[in-house]
Amino acid sequence: MTTTALPDQARYSWGADEHLVVQIAEDMSLSAFFRAGAISSRLAERDIDGVLDICPANASLLIRFDPEVLAPADLEAAVREIEADVARQERPSISTRILEIPVWYDDPYTREVGAKFRDRHQRPEGTDLEYGMVELGLSSVDEFIEKHSSTPWMVSMVGFVAGLPFMFQMVDQADYAFELPKYLRPRTETPKLTVGHGGCFACIYSVKGAGGYQMFGVTPLPIFDPSQGHEVFSDSMVLFRPGDIVKFRPVDEAEYRELEAAAERGDDVYRIVPVDFELDEFLADPVAYNTNLLGALHD
């Protein structure tokens, strides 16, 4: 994610008869994501009759509405008014959560699947982890894992597959951020709960299925549960929300198995801590801000 200045006004366009698209900026950035989220939240708070769905994303938001209840011009006027109010906000911030996600890196499941699809990969030899290590100029897989897990990631959108989070790394982009291409051709298989990466985005595959992101490991904790059997899913069958902050924590096989069994029993194994995130403070010194932010997991 970049930190370029935002345009004075968003671009508004229509998708057929029922959708309004608000493009905050051409480039993805924390600032654009924050503005899209703020507009979405304020629009939801107004509870305008005829607005059916509000979907914020990395640098835009999509609004689905019923044109027989809400005139398009009235919707656009309301959103433009909210956009102007949000742009005047002096200290952009959100009340959100930090979620610690355990990851068994270099696991046998993603290694096996990766080996089956090397003909679709940029580097047929080795593993996806080793490819990432080489591409980023690192000296070992352990160094790669440290780079991937030492800093937090922010969920910018959830979807494509039910419950799948897209996350970008909360770092100074010029010095640190991951940037890795997807497979040359998508796989027809990806293990459930694979931690992957494509372009600038990390993700967690909520279900088993096709995919093209590089595969680094697996988490033992479900992130999508239609049955809502575990208490963490009592409010929603989807674990992540836009604005959530994720901290990956490396675990070995023994801890992976232990956490997997505990989650199946319904034990309280999810570490989720509420926090306030201040955009300007983060942009001023990402390293120091992240250190203080992640301290909440150990308080």
PDB file of C-alpha atoms in Angstrom:
ATOM      1  CA  MET A   1       0.000   0.000   0.000  1.00  0.00           C
ATOM      2  CA  THR A   2       1.186   3.507  -0.821  1.00  0.00           C
ATOM      3  CA  THR A   3       0.582   6.735   1.103  1.00  0.00           C
ATOM      4  CA  THR A   4      -0.024   9.110  -1.810  1.00  0.00           C
ATOM      5  CA  ALA A   5      -2.307  12.134  -1.368  1.00  0.00           C
ATOM      6  CA  LEU A   6      -5.971  11.568  -2.176  1.00  0.00           C
ATOM      7  CA  PRO A   7      -7.883  13.425  -4.895  1.00  0.00           C
ATOM      8  CA  ASP A   8     -10.110  16.256  -3.687  1.00  0.00           C
ATOM      9  CA  GLN A   9     -13.201  14.309  -4.719  1.00  0.00           C
ATOM     10  CA  ALA A  10     -14.044  10.696  -5.437  1.00  0.00           C
ATOM     11  CA  ARG A  11     -15.250   9.513  -8.847  1.00  0.00           C
ATOM     12  CA  TYR A  12     -18.892   8.408  -8.932  1.00  0.00           C
ATOM     13  CA  SER A  13     -20.234   5.928 -11.479  1.00  0.00           C
ATOM     14  CA  TRP A  14     -23.233   3.661 -11.862  1.00  0.00           C
ATOM     15  CA  GLY A  15     -23.375  -0.100 -12.243  1.00  0.00           C
ATOM     16  CA  ALA A  16     -26.623  -0.939 -14.009  1.00  0.00           C
ATOM     17  CA  ASP A  17     -29.727   0.246 -12.127  1.00  0.00           C
ATOM     18  CA  GLU A  18     -28.927  -0.855  -8.592  1.00  0.00           C
ATOM     19  CA  HIS A  19     -25.282  -0.004  -7.829  1.00  0.00           C
ATOM     20  CA  LEU A  20     -23.327   3.168  -7.120  1.00  0.00           C
ATOM     21  CA  VAL A  21     -19.518   2.907  -7.258  1.00  0.00           C
ATOM     22  CA  VAL A  22     -17.467   5.480  -5.353  1.00  0.00           C
ATOM     23  CA  GLN A  23     -13.789   5.398  -6.434  1.00  0.00           C
ATOM     24  CA  ILE A  24     -11.773   7.205  -3.756  1.00  0.00           C
ATOM     25  CA  ALA A  25      -8.428   7.033  -5.573  1.00  0.00           C
ATOM     26  CA  GLU A  26      -6.645   5.215  -8.385  1.00  0.00           C
ATOM     27  CA  ASP A  27      -3.900   3.963  -6.046  1.00  0.00           C
ATOM     28  CA  MET A  28      -4.490   1.730  -3.043  1.00  0.00           C
ATOM     29  CA  SER A  29      -3.368   3.298   0.229  1.00  0.00           C
ATOM     30  CA  LEU A  30      -4.188   3.369   3.914  1.00  0.00           C
ATOM     31  CA  SER A  31      -5.636   6.847   3.442  1.00  0.00           C
ATOM     32  CA  ALA A  32      -7.932   5.702   0.631  1.00  0.00           C
ATOM     33  CA  PHE A  33      -8.994   2.630   2.598  1.00  0.00           C
ATOM     34  CA  PHE A  34      -9.740   4.758   5.664  1.00  0.00           C
ATOM     35  CA  ARG A  35     -11.857   7.187   3.666  1.00  0.00           C
ATOM     36  CA  ALA A  36     -13.831   4.391   1.987  1.00  0.00           C
ATOM     37  CA  GLY A  37     -14.432   2.783   5.371  1.00  0.00           C
ATOM     38  CA  ALA A  38     -15.461   6.042   7.010  1.00  0.00           C
ATOM     39  CA  ILE A  39     -17.955   6.847   4.249  1.00  0.00           C
ATOM     40  CA  SER A  40     -19.377   3.330   4.469  1.00  0.00           C
ATOM     41  CA  SER A  41     -19.770   3.527   8.246  1.00  0.00           C
ATOM     42  CA  ARG A  42     -21.480   6.896   8.185  1.00  0.00           C
ATOM     43  CA  LEU A  43     -23.794   5.842   5.385  1.00  0.00           C
ATOM     44  CA  ALA A  44     -24.754   2.747   7.377  1.00  0.00           C
ATOM     45  CA  GLU A  45     -25.418   4.902  10.454  1.00  0.00           C
ATOM     46  CA  ARG A  46     -27.899   6.996   8.483  1.00  0.00           C
ATOM     47  CA  ASP A  47     -29.938   3.864   7.753  1.00  0.00           C
ATOM     48  CA  ILE A  48     -31.357   5.339   4.549  1.00  0.00           C
ATOM     49  CA  ASP A  49     -34.422   3.516   3.291  1.00  0.00           C
ATOM     50  CA  GLY A  50     -33.566   1.791   0.021  1.00  0.00           C
ATOM     51  CA  VAL A  51     -29.861   1.178   0.703  1.00  0.00           C
ATOM     52  CA  LEU A  52     -29.459  -2.607   0.612  1.00  0.00           C
ATOM     53  CA  ASP A  53     -25.718  -3.294   0.863  1.00  0.00           C
ATOM     54  CA  ILE A  54     -22.548  -1.257   1.450  1.00  0.00           C
ATOM     55  CA  CYS A  55     -19.244  -2.892   0.491  1.00  0.00           C
ATOM     56  CA  PRO A  56     -16.016  -0.974   1.225  1.00  0.00           C
ATOM     57  CA  ALA A  57     -12.790  -2.089  -0.456  1.00  0.00           C
ATOM     58  CA  ASN A  58      -9.172  -0.982  -0.792  1.00  0.00           C
ATOM     59  CA  ALA A  59      -9.786   2.349  -2.513  1.00  0.00           C
ATOM     60  CA  SER A  60     -13.502   2.360  -3.263  1.00  0.00           C
ATOM     61  CA  LEU A  61     -16.929   1.343  -2.059  1.00  0.00           C
ATOM     62  CA  LEU A  62     -19.924  -0.225  -3.768  1.00  0.00           C
ATOM     63  CA  ILE A  63     -23.472   0.619  -2.709  1.00  0.00           C
ATOM     64  CA  ARG A  64     -26.417  -1.541  -3.746  1.00  0.00           C
ATOM     65  CA  PHE A  65     -29.807   0.141  -3.533  1.00  0.00           C
ATOM     66  CA  ASP A  66     -33.410  -0.244  -4.602  1.00  0.00           C
ATOM     67  CA  PRO A  67     -34.133   2.473  -7.223  1.00  0.00           C
ATOM     68  CA  GLU A  68     -37.879   2.047  -6.681  1.00  0.00           C
ATOM     69  CA  VAL A  69     -37.421   3.187  -3.075  1.00  0.00           C
ATOM     70  CA  LEU A  70     -34.424   5.522  -3.326  1.00  0.00           C
ATOM     71  CA  ALA A  71     -33.823   7.788  -6.317  1.00  0.00           C
ATOM     72  CA  PRO A  72     -30.235   7.547  -7.653  1.00  0.00           C
ATOM     73  CA  ALA A  73     -29.779  11.323  -7.453  1.00  0.00           C
ATOM     74  CA  ASP A  74     -30.831  11.343  -3.789  1.00  0.00           C
ATOM     75  CA  LEU A  75     -28.396   8.540  -2.965  1.00  0.00           C
ATOM     76  CA  GLU A  76     -25.526  10.283  -4.730  1.00  0.00           C
ATOM     77  CA  ALA A  77     -26.295  13.548  -2.959  1.00  0.00           C
ATOM     78  CA  ALA A  78     -26.273  11.832   0.436  1.00  0.00           C
ATOM     79  CA  VAL A  79     -22.975  10.056  -0.247  1.00  0.00           C
ATOM     80  CA  ARG A  80     -21.317  13.231  -1.542  1.00  0.00           C
ATOM     81  CA  GLU A  81     -22.378  15.043   1.628  1.00  0.00           C
ATOM     82  CA  ILE A  82     -20.865  12.269   3.754  1.00  0.00           C
ATOM     83  CA  GLU A  83     -17.683  12.298   1.655  1.00  0.00           C
ATOM     84  CA  ALA A  84     -17.234  16.018   2.268  1.00  0.00           C
ATOM     85  CA  ASP A  85     -17.694  15.561   6.029  1.00  0.00           C
ATOM     86  CA  VAL A  86     -15.185  12.698   6.121  1.00  0.00           C
ATOM     87  CA  ALA A  87     -12.601  14.701   4.146  1.00  0.00           C
ATOM     88  CA  ARG A  88     -12.707  17.380   6.850  1.00  0.00           C
ATOM     89  CA  GLN A  89     -11.842  14.875   9.589  1.00  0.00           C
ATOM     90  CA  GLU A  90      -8.617  16.068  11.237  1.00  0.00           C
ATOM     91  CA  ARG A  91      -7.493  12.856  12.956  1.00  0.00           C
ATOM     92  CA  PRO A  92      -8.626   9.780  10.992  1.00  0.00           C
ATOM     93  CA  SER A  93      -9.016   6.849  13.373  1.00  0.00           C
ATOM     94  CA  ILE A  94     -10.987   3.658  13.842  1.00  0.00           C
ATOM     95  CA  SER A  95     -11.931   1.465  16.772  1.00  0.00           C
ATOM     96  CA  THR A  96     -10.920  -1.999  15.675  1.00  0.00           C
ATOM     97  CA  ARG A  97      -9.331  -5.281  16.831  1.00  0.00           C
ATOM     98  CA  ILE A  98      -6.004  -7.082  16.759  1.00  0.00           C
ATOM     99  CA  LEU A  99      -6.262 -10.815  16.022  1.00  0.00           C
ATOM    100  CA  GLU A 100      -3.306 -13.114  16.607  1.00  0.00           C
ATOM    101  CA  ILE A 101      -3.313 -15.870  13.976  1.00  0.00           C
ATOM    102  CA  PRO A 102      -1.033 -18.892  14.579  1.00  0.00           C
ATOM    103  CA  VAL A 103       0.626 -20.254  11.438  1.00  0.00           C
ATOM    104  CA  TRP A 104       2.438 -23.527  10.841  1.00  0.00           C
ATOM    105  CA  TYR A 105       4.847 -22.319   8.177  1.00  0.00           C
ATOM    106  CA  ASP A 106       6.399 -24.755   5.689  1.00  0.00           C
ATOM    107  CA  ASP A 107       3.751 -27.355   6.543  1.00  0.00           C
ATOM    108  CA  PRO A 108       3.349 -30.652   4.644  1.00  0.00           C
ATOM    109  CA  TYR A 109      -0.107 -29.781   3.257  1.00  0.00           C
ATOM    110  CA  THR A 110       0.899 -26.703   1.253  1.00  0.00           C
ATOM    111  CA  ARG A 111       4.227 -28.321   0.345  1.00  0.00           C
ATOM    112  CA  GLU A 112       2.413 -31.321  -1.146  1.00  0.00           C
ATOM    113  CA  VAL A 113      -0.061 -29.214  -3.100  1.00  0.00           C
ATOM    114  CA  GLY A 114       2.694 -26.850  -4.254  1.00  0.00           C
ATOM    115  CA  ALA A 115       4.706 -29.807  -5.559  1.00  0.00           C
ATOM    116  CA  LYS A 116       1.720 -30.960  -7.647  1.00  0.00           C
ATOM    117  CA  PHE A 117       1.501 -27.615  -9.447  1.00  0.00           C
ATOM    118  CA  ARG A 118       5.137 -26.638 -10.054  1.00  0.00           C
ATOM    119  CA  ASP A 119       4.466 -26.548 -13.804  1.00  0.00           C
ATOM    120  CA  ARG A 120       2.284 -23.499 -13.114  1.00  0.00           C
ATOM    121  CA  HIS A 121       4.906 -21.730 -11.011  1.00  0.00           C
ATOM    122  CA  GLN A 122       7.625 -19.205 -11.829  1.00  0.00           C
ATOM    123  CA  ARG A 123      10.216 -21.342 -10.024  1.00  0.00           C
ATOM    124  CA  PRO A 124       9.524 -25.042 -10.642  1.00  0.00           C
ATOM    125  CA  GLU A 125      12.214 -26.121  -8.204  1.00  0.00           C
ATOM    126  CA  GLY A 126      11.713 -25.770  -4.445  1.00  0.00           C
ATOM    127  CA  THR A 127       8.671 -24.448  -2.587  1.00  0.00           C
ATOM    128  CA  ASP A 128       6.637 -21.248  -2.532  1.00  0.00           C
ATOM    129  CA  LEU A 129       8.445 -20.211   0.660  1.00  0.00           C
ATOM    130  CA  GLU A 130      11.804 -20.675  -1.019  1.00  0.00           C
ATOM    131  CA  TYR A 131      10.571 -18.707  -4.032  1.00  0.00           C
ATOM    132  CA  GLY A 132       9.543 -15.851  -1.752  1.00  0.00           C
ATOM    133  CA  MET A 133      12.896 -15.970  -0.007  1.00  0.00           C
ATOM    134  CA  VAL A 134      14.764 -15.691  -3.314  1.00  0.00           C
ATOM    135  CA  GLU A 135      12.500 -12.956  -4.722  1.00  0.00           C
ATOM    136  CA  LEU A 136      12.922 -10.801  -1.614  1.00  0.00           C
ATOM    137  CA  GLY A 137      16.675 -11.320  -1.492  1.00  0.00           C
ATOM    138  CA  LEU A 138      16.649 -13.062   1.876  1.00  0.00           C
ATOM    139  CA  SER A 139      19.219 -15.568   3.063  1.00  0.00           C
ATOM    140  CA  SER A 140      16.964 -18.268   4.529  1.00  0.00           C
ATOM    141  CA  VAL A 141      13.398 -19.496   4.906  1.00  0.00           C
ATOM    142  CA  ASP A 142      13.600 -18.602   8.611  1.00  0.00           C
ATOM    143  CA  GLU A 143      14.411 -15.001   7.680  1.00  0.00           C
ATOM    144  CA  PHE A 144      11.428 -14.995   5.330  1.00  0.00           C
ATOM    145  CA  ILE A 145       9.121 -16.276   8.088  1.00  0.00           C
ATOM    146  CA  GLU A 146      10.429 -13.598  10.467  1.00  0.00           C
ATOM    147  CA  LYS A 147       9.782 -10.888   7.881  1.00  0.00           C
ATOM    148  CA  HIS A 148       6.272 -12.189   7.232  1.00  0.00           C
ATOM    149  CA  SER A 149       5.253 -12.605  10.871  1.00  0.00           C
ATOM    150  CA  SER A 150       7.029  -9.772  12.698  1.00  0.00           C
ATOM    151  CA  THR A 151       4.802  -6.904  11.581  1.00  0.00           C
ATOM    152  CA  PRO A 152       0.999  -6.558  11.530  1.00  0.00           C
ATOM    153  CA  TRP A 153      -1.308  -6.716   8.522  1.00  0.00           C
ATOM    154  CA  MET A 154      -4.565  -4.794   8.060  1.00  0.00           C
ATOM    155  CA  VAL A 155      -7.693  -6.398   6.588  1.00  0.00           C
ATOM    156  CA  SER A 156      -8.848  -4.118   3.790  1.00  0.00           C
ATOM    157  CA  MET A 157     -11.673  -6.244   2.414  1.00  0.00           C
ATOM    158  CA  VAL A 158     -13.336  -9.629   2.866  1.00  0.00           C
ATOM    159  CA  GLY A 159     -14.777 -11.670   0.049  1.00  0.00           C
ATOM    160  CA  PHE A 160     -14.182 -13.309  -3.328  1.00  0.00           C
ATOM    161  CA  VAL A 161     -14.548 -16.559  -1.384  1.00  0.00           C
ATOM    162  CA  ALA A 162     -16.782 -16.424   1.696  1.00  0.00           C
ATOM    163  CA  GLY A 163     -14.800 -15.172   4.679  1.00  0.00           C
ATOM    164  CA  LEU A 164     -11.484 -14.718   2.841  1.00  0.00           C
ATOM    165  CA  PRO A 165      -9.574 -11.631   4.088  1.00  0.00           C
ATOM    166  CA  PHE A 166      -7.302  -9.512   1.914  1.00  0.00           C
ATOM    167  CA  MET A 167      -4.555  -7.939   4.050  1.00  0.00           C
ATOM    168  CA  PHE A 168      -1.765  -5.478   3.373  1.00  0.00           C
ATOM    169  CA  GLN A 169       1.350  -5.161   5.494  1.00  0.00           C
ATOM    170  CA  MET A 170       1.481  -2.178   7.850  1.00  0.00           C
ATOM    171  CA  VAL A 171       5.025  -1.015   7.115  1.00  0.00           C
ATOM    172  CA  ASP A 172       7.006   1.653   5.318  1.00  0.00           C
ATOM    173  CA  GLN A 173       6.426   0.408   1.794  1.00  0.00           C
ATOM    174  CA  ALA A 174       9.713   1.670   0.369  1.00  0.00           C
ATOM    175  CA  ASP A 175      11.847  -0.318   2.789  1.00  0.00           C
ATOM    176  CA  TYR A 176       9.986  -3.428   3.800  1.00  0.00           C
ATOM    177  CA  ALA A 177       6.765  -4.492   2.146  1.00  0.00           C
ATOM    178  CA  PHE A 178       6.125  -7.855   0.524  1.00  0.00           C
ATOM    179  CA  GLU A 179       5.517  -7.839  -3.210  1.00  0.00           C
ATOM    180  CA  LEU A 180       5.230 -11.278  -4.808  1.00  0.00           C
ATOM    181  CA  PRO A 181       3.422 -12.357  -7.981  1.00  0.00           C
ATOM    182  CA  LYS A 182       0.763 -15.036  -8.059  1.00  0.00           C
ATOM    183  CA  TYR A 183       1.256 -18.376  -9.809  1.00  0.00           C
ATOM    184  CA  LEU A 184       1.598 -18.172 -13.598  1.00  0.00           C
ATOM    185  CA  ARG A 185      -1.603 -20.236 -13.824  1.00  0.00           C
ATOM    186  CA  PRO A 186      -4.004 -20.879 -10.932  1.00  0.00           C
ATOM    187  CA  ARG A 187      -4.004 -24.166  -9.073  1.00  0.00           C
ATOM    188  CA  THR A 188      -7.148 -26.271  -8.940  1.00  0.00           C
ATOM    189  CA  GLU A 189      -6.430 -27.030  -5.283  1.00  0.00           C
ATOM    190  CA  THR A 190      -5.487 -25.067  -2.176  1.00  0.00           C
ATOM    191  CA  PRO A 191      -5.653 -26.516   1.349  1.00  0.00           C
ATOM    192  CA  LYS A 192      -8.260 -25.013   3.664  1.00  0.00           C
ATOM    193  CA  LEU A 193      -6.857 -22.249   5.913  1.00  0.00           C
ATOM    194  CA  THR A 194      -3.745 -21.729   3.781  1.00  0.00           C
ATOM    195  CA  VAL A 195      -1.908 -18.475   4.461  1.00  0.00           C
ATOM    196  CA  GLY A 196      -1.045 -17.107   1.025  1.00  0.00           C
ATOM    197  CA  HIS A 197       0.241 -14.047  -0.784  1.00  0.00           C
ATOM    198  CA  GLY A 198      -0.268 -12.436  -4.191  1.00  0.00           C
ATOM    199  CA  GLY A 199       0.895  -9.005  -5.301  1.00  0.00           C
ATOM    200  CA  CYS A 200       0.872  -6.822  -2.187  1.00  0.00           C
ATOM    201  CA  PHE A 201      -1.852  -8.836  -0.428  1.00  0.00           C
ATOM    202  CA  ALA A 202      -1.741 -11.604   2.126  1.00  0.00           C
ATOM    203  CA  CYS A 203      -4.810 -13.777   2.498  1.00  0.00           C
ATOM    204  CA  ILE A 204      -6.145 -16.819   4.331  1.00  0.00           C
ATOM    205  CA  TYR A 205      -8.108 -19.295   2.210  1.00  0.00           C
ATOM    206  CA  SER A 206     -11.287 -19.884   4.208  1.00  0.00           C
ATOM    207  CA  VAL A 207     -12.171 -23.101   2.361  1.00  0.00           C
ATOM    208  CA  LYS A 208     -10.438 -25.678   0.176  1.00  0.00           C
ATOM    209  CA  GLY A 209     -10.495 -24.747  -3.484  1.00  0.00           C
ATOM    210  CA  ALA A 210      -8.729 -23.234  -6.469  1.00  0.00           C
ATOM    211  CA  GLY A 211      -6.222 -20.436  -6.021  1.00  0.00           C
ATOM    212  CA  GLY A 212      -3.177 -18.671  -7.381  1.00  0.00           C
ATOM    213  CA  TYR A 213      -1.522 -17.067  -4.368  1.00  0.00           C
ATOM    214  CA  GLN A 214       1.858 -18.268  -3.103  1.00  0.00           C
ATOM    215  CA  MET A 215       1.365 -20.691  -0.170  1.00  0.00           C
ATOM    216  CA  PHE A 216       3.415 -20.208   3.007  1.00  0.00           C
ATOM    217  CA  GLY A 217       1.643 -22.237   5.699  1.00  0.00           C
ATOM    218  CA  VAL A 218      -1.653 -23.085   7.374  1.00  0.00           C
ATOM    219  CA  THR A 219      -3.494 -21.825  10.435  1.00  0.00           C
ATOM    220  CA  PRO A 220      -5.375 -24.206  12.764  1.00  0.00           C
ATOM    221  CA  LEU A 221      -8.135 -21.681  13.534  1.00  0.00           C
ATOM    222  CA  PRO A 222     -11.268 -21.595  11.331  1.00  0.00           C
ATOM    223  CA  ILE A 223     -12.111 -18.170   9.899  1.00  0.00           C
ATOM    224  CA  PHE A 224     -15.490 -19.055   8.339  1.00  0.00           C
ATOM    225  CA  ASP A 225     -18.169 -21.155  10.035  1.00  0.00           C
ATOM    226  CA  PRO A 226     -21.687 -21.264   8.482  1.00  0.00           C
ATOM    227  CA  SER A 227     -22.889 -23.347  11.452  1.00  0.00           C
ATOM    228  CA  GLN A 228     -21.593 -20.696  13.894  1.00  0.00           C
ATOM    229  CA  GLY A 229     -20.713 -23.488  16.309  1.00  0.00           C
ATOM    230  CA  HIS A 230     -17.816 -21.720  18.037  1.00  0.00           C
ATOM    231  CA  GLU A 231     -18.576 -18.725  20.258  1.00  0.00           C
ATOM    232  CA  VAL A 232     -16.293 -16.471  18.202  1.00  0.00           C
ATOM    233  CA  PHE A 233     -18.803 -16.797  15.330  1.00  0.00           C
ATOM    234  CA  SER A 234     -21.884 -15.991  17.435  1.00  0.00           C
ATOM    235  CA  ASP A 235     -22.393 -12.619  15.708  1.00  0.00           C
ATOM    236  CA  SER A 236     -21.233 -13.591  12.236  1.00  0.00           C
ATOM    237  CA  MET A 237     -20.171 -16.717  10.357  1.00  0.00           C
ATOM    238  CA  VAL A 238     -17.176 -14.671   9.100  1.00  0.00           C
ATOM    239  CA  LEU A 239     -14.302 -13.974  11.501  1.00  0.00           C
ATOM    240  CA  PHE A 240     -12.654 -10.963   9.861  1.00  0.00           C
ATOM    241  CA  ARG A 241     -13.962  -7.455   9.275  1.00  0.00           C
ATOM    242  CA  PRO A 242     -12.431  -4.626   7.211  1.00  0.00           C
ATOM    243  CA  GLY A 243     -10.115  -2.675   9.503  1.00  0.00           C
ATOM    244  CA  ASP A 244      -9.066  -5.681  11.595  1.00  0.00           C
ATOM    245  CA  ILE A 245      -5.342  -5.915  12.325  1.00  0.00           C
ATOM    246  CA  VAL A 246      -3.733  -9.362  12.035  1.00  0.00           C
ATOM    247  CA  LYS A 247      -0.514 -10.527  13.692  1.00  0.00           C
ATOM    248  CA  PHE A 248       0.780 -13.877  12.445  1.00  0.00           C
ATOM    249  CA  ARG A 249       2.548 -16.055  15.033  1.00  0.00           C
ATOM    250  CA  PRO A 250       4.717 -19.002  13.920  1.00  0.00           C
ATOM    251  CA  VAL A 251       3.901 -22.333  15.613  1.00  0.00           C
ATOM    252  CA  ASP A 252       5.318 -25.834  15.252  1.00  0.00           C
ATOM    253  CA  GLU A 253       3.368 -28.969  14.396  1.00  0.00           C
ATOM    254  CA  ALA A 254       2.683 -29.894  18.019  1.00  0.00           C
ATOM    255  CA  GLU A 255       1.101 -26.524  18.823  1.00  0.00           C
ATOM    256  CA  TYR A 256      -0.779 -26.559  15.524  1.00  0.00           C
ATOM    257  CA  ARG A 257      -2.374 -29.914  16.397  1.00  0.00           C
ATOM    258  CA  GLU A 258      -3.177 -28.739  19.907  1.00  0.00           C
ATOM    259  CA  LEU A 259      -4.854 -25.540  18.713  1.00  0.00           C
ATOM    260  CA  GLU A 260      -6.737 -27.364  15.959  1.00  0.00           C
ATOM    261  CA  ALA A 261      -8.223 -29.804  18.474  1.00  0.00           C
ATOM    262  CA  ALA A 262      -9.017 -27.016  20.935  1.00  0.00           C
ATOM    263  CA  ALA A 263     -10.845 -24.998  18.267  1.00  0.00           C
ATOM    264  CA  GLU A 264     -12.906 -28.063  17.305  1.00  0.00           C
ATOM    265  CA  ARG A 265     -13.905 -28.489  20.974  1.00  0.00           C
ATOM    266  CA  GLY A 266     -15.019 -24.871  21.116  1.00  0.00           C
ATOM    267  CA  ASP A 267     -12.285 -23.774  23.529  1.00  0.00           C
ATOM    268  CA  ASP A 268     -11.403 -20.084  23.848  1.00  0.00           C
ATOM    269  CA  VAL A 269      -8.307 -20.150  21.610  1.00  0.00           C
ATOM    270  CA  TYR A 270      -8.829 -16.970  19.574  1.00  0.00           C
ATOM    271  CA  ARG A 271      -6.732 -14.025  20.798  1.00  0.00           C
ATOM    272  CA  ILE A 272      -8.681 -10.871  19.918  1.00  0.00           C
ATOM    273  CA  VAL A 273      -7.952  -7.509  21.533  1.00  0.00           C
ATOM    274  CA  PRO A 274      -9.843  -4.236  20.919  1.00  0.00           C
ATOM    275  CA  VAL A 275      -7.658  -1.258  19.961  1.00  0.00           C
ATOM    276  CA  ASP A 276      -7.922   2.241  18.536  1.00  0.00           C
ATOM    277  CA  PHE A 277      -5.904   2.904  15.388  1.00  0.00           C
ATOM    278  CA  GLU A 278      -4.733   6.462  14.572  1.00  0.00           C
ATOM    279  CA  LEU A 279      -3.807   6.823  10.910  1.00  0.00           C
ATOM    280  CA  ASP A 280      -1.608   9.943  11.175  1.00  0.00           C
ATOM    281  CA  GLU A 281       0.363   8.588  14.124  1.00  0.00           C
ATOM    282  CA  PHE A 282       1.033   5.376  12.230  1.00  0.00           C
ATOM    283  CA  LEU A 283       2.170   7.188   9.079  1.00  0.00           C
ATOM    284  CA  ALA A 284       4.527   9.378  11.115  1.00  0.00           C
ATOM    285  CA  ASP A 285       6.484   6.386  12.489  1.00  0.00           C
ATOM    286  CA  PRO A 286       5.200   2.936  11.462  1.00  0.00           C
ATOM    287  CA  VAL A 287       7.856   0.978  13.369  1.00  0.00           C
ATOM    288  CA  ALA A 288       7.292   2.692  16.720  1.00  0.00           C
ATOM    289  CA  TYR A 289       3.522   2.693  16.274  1.00  0.00           C
ATOM    290  CA  ASN A 290       3.420  -1.030  15.484  1.00  0.00           C
ATOM    291  CA  THR A 291       5.521  -1.819  18.554  1.00  0.00           C
ATOM    292  CA  ASN A 292       3.071  -0.012  20.817  1.00  0.00           C
ATOM    293  CA  LEU A 293       0.073  -1.432  18.976  1.00  0.00           C
ATOM    294  CA  LEU A 294       1.188  -5.050  19.250  1.00  0.00           C
ATOM    295  CA  GLY A 295       1.917  -4.571  22.929  1.00  0.00           C
ATOM    296  CA  ALA A 296      -1.848  -4.844  23.444  1.00  0.00           C
ATOM    297  CA  LEU A 297      -1.583  -8.573  22.729  1.00  0.00           C
ATOM    298  CA  HIS A 298       0.633  -9.016  25.779  1.00  0.00           C
ATOM    299  CA  ASP A 299      -1.080  -6.682  28.263  1.00  0.00           C
TER     300      ASP A 299
END
